[in-house]
Amino acid sequence: LLTTDDLRPLLTDLVLVAVTIDRRPQYSLATMRDVKTKEQYRARVGQLVGRMRVSSIQKKQVVFTIEEFGFSRQETLILGDTSKVRKQ
């Protein structure tokens, strides 16, 4: 069984604080902060943040692919958006 710590960070707890775009997408970098624990995460395309995989990094947003219970969905964090997340 998974514990609560295995699920962290939750997407609803993350805020996108900075995006660094490179001409080569694999070198673009997203910086996020967990508002509950104050922990900071930096990720590139393809990397895992908790149980979420970064599928794309764009100028003002990061798209995650989340796989749960055999289903896959995409969620987006938007730079400067404090209203949680946007479904893709």
PDB file of N, CA and C in Angstrom:
ATOM      1  N   LEU A   1       0.831  -1.190   0.000  1.00  0.00           N
ATOM      2  CA  LEU A   1       0.000   0.000   0.000  1.00  0.00           C
ATOM      3  C   LEU A   1       0.870   1.246   0.000  1.00  0.00           C
ATOM      4  N   LEU A   2       0.340   2.296  -0.595  1.00  0.00           N
ATOM      5  CA  LEU A   2       1.062   3.554  -0.632  1.00  0.00           C
ATOM      6  C   LEU A   2       0.755   4.382   0.607  1.00  0.00           C
ATOM      7  N   THR A   3       1.767   5.061   1.102  1.00  0.00           N
ATOM      8  CA  THR A   3       1.553   5.993   2.207  1.00  0.00           C
ATOM      9  C   THR A   3       1.368   7.386   1.636  1.00  0.00           C
ATOM     10  N   THR A   4       0.971   8.317   2.458  1.00  0.00           N
ATOM     11  CA  THR A   4       0.783   9.697   2.002  1.00  0.00           C
ATOM     12  C   THR A   4       2.081  10.270   1.461  1.00  0.00           C
ATOM     13  N   ASP A   5       3.223   9.929   2.062  1.00  0.00           N
ATOM     14  CA  ASP A   5       4.509  10.437   1.594  1.00  0.00           C
ATOM     15  C   ASP A   5       4.858   9.918   0.207  1.00  0.00           C
ATOM     16  N   ASP A   6       4.356   8.726  -0.167  1.00  0.00           N
ATOM     17  CA  ASP A   6       4.615   8.178  -1.500  1.00  0.00           C
ATOM     18  C   ASP A   6       3.883   8.965  -2.578  1.00  0.00           C
ATOM     19  N   LEU A   7       2.842   9.674  -2.213  1.00  0.00           N
ATOM     20  CA  LEU A   7       2.023  10.407  -3.175  1.00  0.00           C
ATOM     21  C   LEU A   7       2.499  11.842  -3.377  1.00  0.00           C
ATOM     22  N   ARG A   8       3.376  12.326  -2.548  1.00  0.00           N
ATOM     23  CA  ARG A   8       3.813  13.717  -2.598  1.00  0.00           C
ATOM     24  C   ARG A   8       4.803  13.947  -3.714  1.00  0.00           C
ATOM     25  N   PRO A   9       4.788  15.087  -4.327  1.00  0.00           N
ATOM     26  CA  PRO A   9       3.829  16.159  -4.120  1.00  0.00           C
ATOM     27  C   PRO A   9       2.539  15.888  -4.888  1.00  0.00           C
ATOM     28  N   LEU A  10       1.461  16.418  -4.381  1.00  0.00           N
ATOM     29  CA  LEU A  10       0.195  16.355  -5.099  1.00  0.00           C
ATOM     30  C   LEU A  10       0.147  17.523  -6.072  1.00  0.00           C
ATOM     31  N   LEU A  11      -0.454  17.325  -7.201  1.00  0.00           N
ATOM     32  CA  LEU A  11      -0.513  18.377  -8.212  1.00  0.00           C
ATOM     33  C   LEU A  11      -1.217  19.616  -7.670  1.00  0.00           C
ATOM     34  N   THR A  12      -2.238  19.416  -6.867  1.00  0.00           N
ATOM     35  CA  THR A  12      -2.979  20.554  -6.321  1.00  0.00           C
ATOM     36  C   THR A  12      -2.164  21.367  -5.324  1.00  0.00           C
ATOM     37  N   ASP A  13      -1.054  20.823  -4.838  1.00  0.00           N
ATOM     38  CA  ASP A  13      -0.193  21.546  -3.897  1.00  0.00           C
ATOM     39  C   ASP A  13       0.951  22.276  -4.588  1.00  0.00           C
ATOM     40  N   LEU A  14       1.134  22.050  -5.890  1.00  0.00           N
ATOM     41  CA  LEU A  14       2.251  22.659  -6.607  1.00  0.00           C
ATOM     42  C   LEU A  14       1.878  24.005  -7.220  1.00  0.00           C
ATOM     43  N   VAL A  15       2.830  24.923  -7.189  1.00  0.00           N
ATOM     44  CA  VAL A  15       2.718  26.207  -7.854  1.00  0.00           C
ATOM     45  C   VAL A  15       3.942  26.340  -8.762  1.00  0.00           C
ATOM     46  N   LEU A  16       3.711  26.690 -10.007  1.00  0.00           N
ATOM     47  CA  LEU A  16       4.802  26.909 -10.952  1.00  0.00           C
ATOM     48  C   LEU A  16       5.382  28.293 -10.695  1.00  0.00           C
ATOM     49  N   VAL A  17       6.681  28.354 -10.339  1.00  0.00           N
ATOM     50  CA  VAL A  17       7.287  29.642  -9.985  1.00  0.00           C
ATOM     51  C   VAL A  17       8.230  30.176 -11.047  1.00  0.00           C
ATOM     52  N   ALA A  18       8.765  29.294 -11.915  1.00  0.00           N
ATOM     53  CA  ALA A  18       9.672  29.771 -12.961  1.00  0.00           C
ATOM     54  C   ALA A  18       9.778  28.740 -14.076  1.00  0.00           C
ATOM     55  N   VAL A  19       9.986  29.251 -15.293  1.00  0.00           N
ATOM     56  CA  VAL A  19      10.209  28.393 -16.457  1.00  0.00           C
ATOM     57  C   VAL A  19      11.413  28.944 -17.206  1.00  0.00           C
ATOM     58  N   THR A  20      12.364  28.080 -17.491  1.00  0.00           N
ATOM     59  CA  THR A  20      13.519  28.445 -18.297  1.00  0.00           C
ATOM     60  C   THR A  20      13.422  27.656 -19.592  1.00  0.00           C
ATOM     61  N   ILE A  21      13.269  28.376 -20.701  1.00  0.00           N
ATOM     62  CA  ILE A  21      13.101  27.734 -22.008  1.00  0.00           C
ATOM     63  C   ILE A  21      14.430  27.731 -22.749  1.00  0.00           C
ATOM     64  N   ASP A  22      14.755  26.586 -23.329  1.00  0.00           N
ATOM     65  CA  ASP A  22      15.941  26.441 -24.167  1.00  0.00           C
ATOM     66  C   ASP A  22      15.473  26.073 -25.575  1.00  0.00           C
ATOM     67  N   ARG A  23      16.260  26.423 -26.578  1.00  0.00           N
ATOM     68  CA  ARG A  23      15.902  26.052 -27.954  1.00  0.00           C
ATOM     69  C   ARG A  23      15.772  24.550 -28.098  1.00  0.00           C
ATOM     70  N   ARG A  24      16.538  23.831 -27.316  1.00  0.00           N
ATOM     71  CA  ARG A  24      16.438  22.370 -27.300  1.00  0.00           C
ATOM     72  C   ARG A  24      15.502  21.999 -26.151  1.00  0.00           C
ATOM     73  N   PRO A  25      14.303  21.502 -26.461  1.00  0.00           N
ATOM     74  CA  PRO A  25      13.286  21.265 -25.427  1.00  0.00           C
ATOM     75  C   PRO A  25      13.762  20.404 -24.255  1.00  0.00           C
ATOM     76  N   GLN A  26      14.670  19.482 -24.489  1.00  0.00           N
ATOM     77  CA  GLN A  26      15.130  18.611 -23.400  1.00  0.00           C
ATOM     78  C   GLN A  26      15.918  19.378 -22.332  1.00  0.00           C
ATOM     79  N   TYR A  27      16.342  20.604 -22.630  1.00  0.00           N
ATOM     80  CA  TYR A  27      17.084  21.405 -21.661  1.00  0.00           C
ATOM     81  C   TYR A  27      16.225  22.481 -20.984  1.00  0.00           C
ATOM     82  N   SER A  28      14.962  22.595 -21.371  1.00  0.00           N
ATOM     83  CA  SER A  28      14.059  23.524 -20.689  1.00  0.00           C
ATOM     84  C   SER A  28      13.846  23.025 -19.261  1.00  0.00           C
ATOM     85  N   LEU A  29      13.608  23.952 -18.345  1.00  0.00           N
ATOM     86  CA  LEU A  29      13.521  23.606 -16.931  1.00  0.00           C
ATOM     87  C   LEU A  29      12.326  24.303 -16.287  1.00  0.00           C
ATOM     88  N   ALA A  30      11.565  23.549 -15.502  1.00  0.00           N
ATOM     89  CA  ALA A  30      10.441  24.105 -14.745  1.00  0.00           C
ATOM     90  C   ALA A  30      10.774  24.033 -13.262  1.00  0.00           C
ATOM     91  N   THR A  31      10.495  25.116 -12.553  1.00  0.00           N
ATOM     92  CA  THR A  31      10.703  25.161 -11.108  1.00  0.00           C
ATOM     93  C   THR A  31       9.349  25.333 -10.440  1.00  0.00           C
ATOM     94  N   MET A  32       9.051  24.410  -9.519  1.00  0.00           N
ATOM     95  CA  MET A  32       7.771  24.406  -8.820  1.00  0.00           C
ATOM     96  C   MET A  32       8.003  24.378  -7.325  1.00  0.00           C
ATOM     97  N   ARG A  33       7.013  24.852  -6.572  1.00  0.00           N
ATOM     98  CA  ARG A  33       7.099  24.830  -5.118  1.00  0.00           C
ATOM     99  C   ARG A  33       5.841  24.179  -4.559  1.00  0.00           C
ATOM    100  N   ASP A  34       6.038  23.328  -3.569  1.00  0.00           N
ATOM    101  CA  ASP A  34       4.928  22.719  -2.847  1.00  0.00           C
ATOM    102  C   ASP A  34       4.489  23.716  -1.784  1.00  0.00           C
ATOM    103  N   VAL A  35       3.261  24.191  -1.873  1.00  0.00           N
ATOM    104  CA  VAL A  35       2.800  25.229  -0.951  1.00  0.00           C
ATOM    105  C   VAL A  35       2.620  24.719   0.472  1.00  0.00           C
ATOM    106  N   LYS A  36       2.462  23.415   0.646  1.00  0.00           N
ATOM    107  CA  LYS A  36       2.288  22.867   1.998  1.00  0.00           C
ATOM    108  C   LYS A  36       3.616  22.616   2.694  1.00  0.00           C
ATOM    109  N   THR A  37       4.575  22.010   1.984  1.00  0.00           N
ATOM    110  CA  THR A  37       5.854  21.656   2.606  1.00  0.00           C
ATOM    111  C   THR A  37       6.951  22.676   2.329  1.00  0.00           C
ATOM    112  N   LYS A  38       6.708  23.605   1.398  1.00  0.00           N
ATOM    113  CA  LYS A  38       7.681  24.620   0.959  1.00  0.00           C
ATOM    114  C   LYS A  38       8.871  24.003   0.209  1.00  0.00           C
ATOM    115  N   GLU A  39       8.781  22.722  -0.116  1.00  0.00           N
ATOM    116  CA  GLU A  39       9.853  22.059  -0.871  1.00  0.00           C
ATOM    117  C   GLU A  39       9.818  22.543  -2.315  1.00  0.00           C
ATOM    118  N   GLN A  40      10.996  22.658  -2.915  1.00  0.00           N
ATOM    119  CA  GLN A  40      11.112  23.122  -4.295  1.00  0.00           C
ATOM    120  C   GLN A  40      11.499  21.951  -5.197  1.00  0.00           C
ATOM    121  N   TYR A  41      10.912  21.920  -6.386  1.00  0.00           N
ATOM    122  CA  TYR A  41      11.189  20.868  -7.367  1.00  0.00           C
ATOM    123  C   TYR A  41      11.619  21.513  -8.674  1.00  0.00           C
ATOM    124  N   ARG A  42      12.634  20.932  -9.288  1.00  0.00           N
ATOM    125  CA  ARG A  42      13.070  21.345 -10.629  1.00  0.00           C
ATOM    126  C   ARG A  42      12.993  20.117 -11.520  1.00  0.00           C
ATOM    127  N   ALA A  43      12.413  20.290 -12.712  1.00  0.00           N
ATOM    128  CA  ALA A  43      12.241  19.128 -13.583  1.00  0.00           C
ATOM    129  C   ALA A  43      12.366  19.513 -15.042  1.00  0.00           C
ATOM    130  N   ARG A  44      12.825  18.554 -15.824  1.00  0.00           N
ATOM    131  CA  ARG A  44      12.907  18.670 -17.271  1.00  0.00           C
ATOM    132  C   ARG A  44      11.878  17.711 -17.879  1.00  0.00           C
ATOM    133  N   VAL A  45      11.651  17.834 -19.174  1.00  0.00           N
ATOM    134  CA  VAL A  45      10.714  16.943 -19.871  1.00  0.00           C
ATOM    135  C   VAL A  45      11.167  15.498 -19.675  1.00  0.00           C
ATOM    136  N   GLY A  46      10.223  14.633 -19.324  1.00  0.00           N
ATOM    137  CA  GLY A  46      10.502  13.219 -19.118  1.00  0.00           C
ATOM    138  C   GLY A  46      10.768  12.840 -17.674  1.00  0.00           C
ATOM    139  N   GLN A  47      11.080  13.802 -16.824  1.00  0.00           N
ATOM    140  CA  GLN A  47      11.378  13.500 -15.428  1.00  0.00           C
ATOM    141  C   GLN A  47      10.099  13.360 -14.612  1.00  0.00           C
ATOM    142  N   LEU A  48      10.212  12.597 -13.532  1.00  0.00           N
ATOM    143  CA  LEU A  48       9.095  12.410 -12.607  1.00  0.00           C
ATOM    144  C   LEU A  48       9.160  13.434 -11.488  1.00  0.00           C
ATOM    145  N   VAL A  49       7.995  13.955 -11.126  1.00  0.00           N
ATOM    146  CA  VAL A  49       7.831  14.786  -9.940  1.00  0.00           C
ATOM    147  C   VAL A  49       6.774  14.052  -9.135  1.00  0.00           C
ATOM    148  N   GLY A  50       7.212  13.356  -8.110  1.00  0.00           N
ATOM    149  CA  GLY A  50       6.293  12.474  -7.396  1.00  0.00           C
ATOM    150  C   GLY A  50       5.897  11.348  -8.318  1.00  0.00           C
ATOM    151  N   ARG A  51       4.608  11.214  -8.564  1.00  0.00           N
ATOM    152  CA  ARG A  51       4.124  10.174  -9.474  1.00  0.00           C
ATOM    153  C   ARG A  51       3.694  10.756 -10.819  1.00  0.00           C
ATOM    154  N   MET A  52       4.084  11.996 -11.113  1.00  0.00           N
ATOM    155  CA  MET A  52       3.684  12.683 -12.341  1.00  0.00           C
ATOM    156  C   MET A  52       4.890  12.858 -13.250  1.00  0.00           C
ATOM    157  N   ARG A  53       4.717  12.597 -14.545  1.00  0.00           N
ATOM    158  CA  ARG A  53       5.801  12.763 -15.511  1.00  0.00           C
ATOM    159  C   ARG A  53       5.596  14.066 -16.275  1.00  0.00           C
ATOM    160  N   VAL A  54       6.661  14.868 -16.379  1.00  0.00           N
ATOM    161  CA  VAL A  54       6.608  16.121 -17.141  1.00  0.00           C
ATOM    162  C   VAL A  54       6.591  15.755 -18.621  1.00  0.00           C
ATOM    163  N   SER A  55       5.506  16.113 -19.310  1.00  0.00           N
ATOM    164  CA  SER A  55       5.413  15.765 -20.727  1.00  0.00           C
ATOM    165  C   SER A  55       5.777  16.928 -21.628  1.00  0.00           C
ATOM    166  N   SER A  56       5.610  18.167 -21.167  1.00  0.00           N
ATOM    167  CA  SER A  56       6.090  19.308 -21.949  1.00  0.00           C
ATOM    168  C   SER A  56       6.260  20.525 -21.043  1.00  0.00           C
ATOM    169  N   ILE A  57       7.203  21.366 -21.439  1.00  0.00           N
ATOM    170  CA  ILE A  57       7.444  22.633 -20.756  1.00  0.00           C
ATOM    171  C   ILE A  57       7.336  23.714 -21.817  1.00  0.00           C
ATOM    172  N   GLN A  58       6.428  24.644 -21.577  1.00  0.00           N
ATOM    173  CA  GLN A  58       6.219  25.743 -22.508  1.00  0.00           C
ATOM    174  C   GLN A  58       6.486  27.054 -21.792  1.00  0.00           C
ATOM    175  N   LYS A  59       6.384  28.148 -22.516  1.00  0.00           N
ATOM    176  CA  LYS A  59       6.771  29.453 -21.993  1.00  0.00           C
ATOM    177  C   LYS A  59       6.142  29.784 -20.635  1.00  0.00           C
ATOM    178  N   LYS A  60       4.855  29.478 -20.464  1.00  0.00           N
ATOM    179  CA  LYS A  60       4.172  29.828 -19.214  1.00  0.00           C
ATOM    180  C   LYS A  60       3.408  28.670 -18.601  1.00  0.00           C
ATOM    181  N   GLN A  61       3.758  27.436 -18.986  1.00  0.00           N
ATOM    182  CA  GLN A  61       3.041  26.299 -18.407  1.00  0.00           C
ATOM    183  C   GLN A  61       3.844  25.016 -18.494  1.00  0.00           C
ATOM    184  N   VAL A  62       3.462  24.094 -17.631  1.00  0.00           N
ATOM    185  CA  VAL A  62       4.061  22.760 -17.615  1.00  0.00           C
ATOM    186  C   VAL A  62       2.919  21.759 -17.688  1.00  0.00           C
ATOM    187  N   VAL A  63       3.053  20.781 -18.585  1.00  0.00           N
ATOM    188  CA  VAL A  63       2.033  19.746 -18.742  1.00  0.00           C
ATOM    189  C   VAL A  63       2.575  18.449 -18.154  1.00  0.00           C
ATOM    190  N   PHE A  64       1.782  17.835 -17.277  1.00  0.00           N
ATOM    191  CA  PHE A  64       2.128  16.566 -16.649  1.00  0.00           C
ATOM    192  C   PHE A  64       1.245  15.466 -17.211  1.00  0.00           C
ATOM    193  N   THR A  65       1.803  14.260 -17.324  1.00  0.00           N
ATOM    194  CA  THR A  65       1.015  13.071 -17.612  1.00  0.00           C
ATOM    195  C   THR A  65       0.952  12.262 -16.328  1.00  0.00           C
ATOM    196  N   ILE A  66      -0.268  11.929 -15.921  1.00  0.00           N
ATOM    197  CA  ILE A  66      -0.486  11.203 -14.682  1.00  0.00           C
ATOM    198  C   ILE A  66      -1.179   9.893 -15.022  1.00  0.00           C
ATOM    199  N   GLU A  67      -0.577   8.798 -14.576  1.00  0.00           N
ATOM    200  CA  GLU A  67      -1.166   7.486 -14.804  1.00  0.00           C
ATOM    201  C   GLU A  67      -1.642   6.913 -13.482  1.00  0.00           C
ATOM    202  N   GLU A  68      -2.937   6.632 -13.422  1.00  0.00           N
ATOM    203  CA  GLU A  68      -3.533   6.064 -12.217  1.00  0.00           C
ATOM    204  C   GLU A  68      -4.566   5.023 -12.611  1.00  0.00           C
ATOM    205  N   PHE A  69      -4.509   3.898 -11.963  1.00  0.00           N
ATOM    206  CA  PHE A  69      -5.507   2.850 -12.147  1.00  0.00           C
ATOM    207  C   PHE A  69      -5.660   2.444 -13.612  1.00  0.00           C
ATOM    208  N   GLY A  70      -4.556   2.449 -14.356  1.00  0.00           N
ATOM    209  CA  GLY A  70      -4.594   2.028 -15.747  1.00  0.00           C
ATOM    210  C   GLY A  70      -5.053   3.098 -16.722  1.00  0.00           C
ATOM    211  N   PHE A  71      -5.322   4.299 -16.242  1.00  0.00           N
ATOM    212  CA  PHE A  71      -5.747   5.391 -17.101  1.00  0.00           C
ATOM    213  C   PHE A  71      -4.696   6.492 -17.082  1.00  0.00           C
ATOM    214  N   SER A  72      -4.606   7.215 -18.170  1.00  0.00           N
ATOM    215  CA  SER A  72      -3.645   8.308 -18.292  1.00  0.00           C
ATOM    216  C   SER A  72      -4.413   9.603 -18.543  1.00  0.00           C
ATOM    217  N   ARG A  73      -3.990  10.665 -17.858  1.00  0.00           N
ATOM    218  CA  ARG A  73      -4.597  11.970 -18.088  1.00  0.00           C
ATOM    219  C   ARG A  73      -3.505  13.030 -18.057  1.00  0.00           C
ATOM    220  N   GLN A  74      -3.804  14.189 -18.615  1.00  0.00           N
ATOM    221  CA  GLN A  74      -2.855  15.288 -18.582  1.00  0.00           C
ATOM    222  C   GLN A  74      -3.423  16.435 -17.777  1.00  0.00           C
ATOM    223  N   GLU A  75      -2.547  17.057 -17.002  1.00  0.00           N
ATOM    224  CA  GLU A  75      -2.889  18.223 -16.191  1.00  0.00           C
ATOM    225  C   GLU A  75      -1.842  19.291 -16.455  1.00  0.00           C
ATOM    226  N   THR A  76      -2.251  20.551 -16.343  1.00  0.00           N
ATOM    227  CA  THR A  76      -1.366  21.665 -16.658  1.00  0.00           C
ATOM    228  C   THR A  76      -1.239  22.608 -15.473  1.00  0.00           C
ATOM    229  N   LEU A  77      -0.010  22.981 -15.147  1.00  0.00           N
ATOM    230  CA  LEU A  77       0.252  24.063 -14.192  1.00  0.00           C
ATOM    231  C   LEU A  77       0.588  25.300 -15.000  1.00  0.00           C
ATOM    232  N   ILE A  78      -0.015  26.427 -14.646  1.00  0.00           N
ATOM    233  CA  ILE A  78       0.193  27.666 -15.384  1.00  0.00           C
ATOM    234  C   ILE A  78       0.940  28.651 -14.502  1.00  0.00           C
ATOM    235  N   LEU A  79       1.957  29.280 -15.053  1.00  0.00           N
ATOM    236  CA  LEU A  79       2.767  30.259 -14.328  1.00  0.00           C
ATOM    237  C   LEU A  79       1.888  31.412 -13.861  1.00  0.00           C
ATOM    238  N   GLY A  80       1.931  31.698 -12.569  1.00  0.00           N
ATOM    239  CA  GLY A  80       1.169  32.804 -12.011  1.00  0.00           C
ATOM    240  C   GLY A  80      -0.282  32.492 -11.722  1.00  0.00           C
ATOM    241  N   ASP A  81      -0.722  31.261 -12.018  1.00  0.00           N
ATOM    242  CA  ASP A  81      -2.116  30.877 -11.778  1.00  0.00           C
ATOM    243  C   ASP A  81      -2.227  30.287 -10.377  1.00  0.00           C
ATOM    244  N   THR A  82      -3.050  30.887  -9.557  1.00  0.00           N
ATOM    245  CA  THR A  82      -3.222  30.392  -8.192  1.00  0.00           C
ATOM    246  C   THR A  82      -4.512  29.599  -8.030  1.00  0.00           C
ATOM    247  N   SER A  83      -5.198  29.330  -9.126  1.00  0.00           N
ATOM    248  CA  SER A  83      -6.472  28.612  -9.046  1.00  0.00           C
ATOM    249  C   SER A  83      -6.296  27.122  -9.265  1.00  0.00           C
ATOM    250  N   LYS A  84      -5.218  26.565  -8.747  1.00  0.00           N
ATOM    251  CA  LYS A  84      -4.895  25.132  -8.821  1.00  0.00           C
ATOM    252  C   LYS A  84      -4.436  24.746 -10.213  1.00  0.00           C
ATOM    253  N   VAL A  85      -5.115  23.797 -10.863  1.00  0.00           N
ATOM    254  CA  VAL A  85      -4.638  23.249 -12.125  1.00  0.00           C
ATOM    255  C   VAL A  85      -5.718  23.326 -13.197  1.00  0.00           C
ATOM    256  N   ARG A  86      -5.284  23.186 -14.427  1.00  0.00           N
ATOM    257  CA  ARG A  86      -6.191  23.172 -15.576  1.00  0.00           C
ATOM    258  C   ARG A  86      -6.098  21.824 -16.247  1.00  0.00           C
ATOM    259  N   LYS A  87      -7.234  21.205 -16.531  1.00  0.00           N
ATOM    260  CA  LYS A  87      -7.242  19.924 -17.236  1.00  0.00           C
ATOM    261  C   LYS A  87      -6.976  20.150 -18.711  1.00  0.00           C
ATOM    262  N   GLN A  88      -6.256  19.235 -19.301  1.00  0.00           N
ATOM    263  CA  GLN A  88      -5.913  19.301 -20.726  1.00  0.00           C
ATOM    264  C   GLN A  88      -7.014  18.713 -21.536  1.00  0.00           C
TER     265      GLN A  88
END
